[in-house]
Amino acid sequence: PFISIAQSAPAIEWQRTWGSSGEDGGQVIKPTNDGGYMVIGSTQAADGDVTSYHGGYSDAWVLKLDATGFLEWQRTFGGSGADRAEDIEQTIEGGYIVAAITTSNDGDASGNHGGWDAWLIKLDADGNLEWQKCYGGSGNDGARSVVQTEEGGYVLAATTRSNDGDVSSNHGSADYWVLKLDELGNINWQNTYGGTGYDEAADLQETDDGGYIITGVTTSVDGDVTEPANATDTWTIKLDHNGNIMWDRSLGGTSDDYVYSIKQAMDQGYVLAGSTSGNSYGCDNNSFYAYVAKLNASGELEWQYTCLGGSADDFTNTITQTADGGYVLAGWTESDDGDISFNHGSRDGWLVRLDPSGNLLWEHTFGGSNNDALYSIALTDDGGYVIAGSSFSTDGDLTENKGEGDLWVVKLGPDHVGIAQRESQPLFSLSPNPANEVVNIHFAEALPVGARLKLLDAQGRHLATPHEGNVVTTGSDVQFSVAQLPAGMYAVQLSSEGGIWTQRFVKQ
């Protein structure tokens, strides 16, 4: 049997801020194998919660939180210039890889090529620096996203304005720049993508076929851009495992459009989130609206939501898919009308929930009377969300502020929106749990046609396929080895057109 689902935003379970007397902020939050979270951002002082600072404009800031949001440790990385963390992943052996940008050539940073460089920082499980590398040329270059590949190396998404140093070519003023690195950060291959205009990468993800999807913006009308931009357009490229372009897709209206996040969906398509100028699609106002687009696996547009917001500026910075096949977006809003039901004052953090077809289910604002924003969201084991951003407020949803802007993390309870929730036993179960050598998957029901099984780590990376081939019948079992996995939290995910089902287990 099934139970009906209410459509409302989940409640705040806890929220915490960390900061110094300077301006601090959070950029990305991701779950870790022990049930906690990693948060990255930047800081500008060495007081309050910040124990060290390298004295430049800003430092990259890395924080490890436990499952209830309490700080376990924090580290800063940088030199006498400007340094900022942009992305983080927990690595297979339990450490962390951080994508950053730097102008420093001292302190923790060495090998800067001039101006801004893309900067990769490898940490052990306790946040200690293992190695670092700068990538770039004499122009300004910066990293935006990093993923660890199944073979243990890394793929770095960056933007380059160089045509020397590590950069082998440049199509114009700025290009997408993708680097395939080995486990020590050495370059295996690197490619630039773009035209004679301005092309800036925003996000990259490894895809289920072993290739990569990368998105950002373009003003180019030539080169690798096969659909000329109207003004500033979103530009998405599908790459194979070796970095060759399989297809590209430009999206945009008559004015400026931006995209900041992309995820592969359960149907093997892709969903993008960003912002669009109101006059680009004939919205009610000329302010910026939140923008969401869904592509199929070949890059063709399936649907888009072009005028999401109110009469002031509204942005979505990140998107992820939910268990029911819908989507949740995090960003910020300055509106108090239209699709926005409430504003605490000035700029609020904003959460938006869509169904699988892109229809608005609910939205909710978070913040106080000053400027607050959300930049990252992750699903949690209990069906809720954890979101990270920055806050200048001391009222409303906020209880304290350490100085100027603070790094801000909010934990929300379970989201009960969905096409359905099972009232009976789960579709499958795992045993033993915890496990040492093997895990047994027992199916209470037959697998739907077209269903896919995946073994995932705590950050949602696809590690293996526990079963493929014949349809599994009711009451049958599938067994797979976990002996080679490091200790930690893992999940078996079953996805089909009817939704996503996930069961977690602990590897001892």
PDB file of N, CA and C in Angstrom, residues 258-262 271-275 291-293 316-319:
ATOM      1  N   TYR A 258      22.692  32.161 -17.217  1.00  0.00           N
ATOM      2  CA  TYR A 258      23.836  31.594 -16.510  1.00  0.00           C
ATOM      3  C   TYR A 258      23.447  30.250 -15.907  1.00  0.00           C
ATOM      4  N   VAL A 259      24.425  29.358 -15.792  1.00  0.00           N
ATOM      5  CA  VAL A 259      24.202  28.072 -15.134  1.00  0.00           C
ATOM      6  C   VAL A 259      25.378  27.814 -14.202  1.00  0.00           C
ATOM      7  N   TYR A 260      25.076  27.254 -13.019  1.00  0.00           N
ATOM      8  CA  TYR A 260      26.093  27.047 -11.995  1.00  0.00           C
ATOM      9  C   TYR A 260      26.220  25.593 -11.563  1.00  0.00           C
ATOM     10  N   SER A 261      25.272  24.739 -11.942  1.00  0.00           N
ATOM     11  CA  SER A 261      25.264  23.376 -11.419  1.00  0.00           C
ATOM     12  C   SER A 261      24.654  22.431 -12.436  1.00  0.00           C
ATOM     13  N   ILE A 262      25.183  21.204 -12.504  1.00  0.00           N
ATOM     14  CA  ILE A 262      24.623  20.166 -13.364  1.00  0.00           C
ATOM     15  C   ILE A 262      24.721  18.830 -12.655  1.00  0.00           C
ATOM     16  N   VAL A 271      20.206  17.618 -15.548  1.00  0.00           N
ATOM     17  CA  VAL A 271      19.429  18.759 -15.088  1.00  0.00           C
ATOM     18  C   VAL A 271      20.396  19.869 -14.690  1.00  0.00           C
ATOM     19  N   LEU A 272      20.064  21.108 -15.090  1.00  0.00           N
ATOM     20  CA  LEU A 272      20.919  22.266 -14.878  1.00  0.00           C
ATOM     21  C   LEU A 272      20.168  23.309 -14.068  1.00  0.00           C
ATOM     22  N   ALA A 273      20.909  24.089 -13.274  1.00  0.00           N
ATOM     23  CA  ALA A 273      20.305  25.169 -12.493  1.00  0.00           C
ATOM     24  C   ALA A 273      21.166  26.412 -12.595  1.00  0.00           C
ATOM     25  N   GLY A 274      20.501  27.571 -12.671  1.00  0.00           N
ATOM     26  CA  GLY A 274      21.209  28.835 -12.741  1.00  0.00           C
ATOM     27  C   GLY A 274      20.268  30.001 -12.639  1.00  0.00           C
ATOM     28  N   SER A 275      20.465  30.987 -13.513  1.00  0.00           N
ATOM     29  CA  SER A 275      19.640  32.193 -13.486  1.00  0.00           C
ATOM     30  C   SER A 275      19.524  32.753 -14.894  1.00  0.00           C
ATOM     31  N   TYR A 291      16.536  29.634 -12.905  1.00  0.00           N
ATOM     32  CA  TYR A 291      16.403  28.932 -14.186  1.00  0.00           C
ATOM     33  C   TYR A 291      16.757  27.464 -13.985  1.00  0.00           C
ATOM     34  N   VAL A 292      15.919  26.570 -14.503  1.00  0.00           N
ATOM     35  CA  VAL A 292      16.152  25.131 -14.445  1.00  0.00           C
ATOM     36  C   VAL A 292      15.878  24.542 -15.820  1.00  0.00           C
ATOM     37  N   ALA A 293      16.741  23.649 -16.279  1.00  0.00           N
ATOM     38  CA  ALA A 293      16.540  22.994 -17.576  1.00  0.00           C
ATOM     39  C   ALA A 293      16.837  21.509 -17.450  1.00  0.00           C
ATOM     40  N   THR A 316      19.403  30.394  -8.377  1.00  0.00           N
ATOM     41  CA  THR A 316      19.631  29.043  -7.871  1.00  0.00           C
ATOM     42  C   THR A 316      21.072  28.669  -8.179  1.00  0.00           C
ATOM     43  N   ASN A 317      21.802  28.225  -7.145  1.00  0.00           N
ATOM     44  CA  ASN A 317      23.226  27.953  -7.273  1.00  0.00           C
ATOM     45  C   ASN A 317      23.561  26.478  -7.403  1.00  0.00           C
ATOM     46  N   THR A 318      22.648  25.597  -7.005  1.00  0.00           N
ATOM     47  CA  THR A 318      22.944  24.176  -7.047  1.00  0.00           C
ATOM     48  C   THR A 318      21.652  23.385  -7.157  1.00  0.00           C
ATOM     49  N   ILE A 319      21.748  22.182  -7.706  1.00  0.00           N
ATOM     50  CA  ILE A 319      20.585  21.313  -7.881  1.00  0.00           C
ATOM     51  C   ILE A 319      21.007  19.877  -7.638  1.00  0.00           C
TER      52      ILE A 319
END
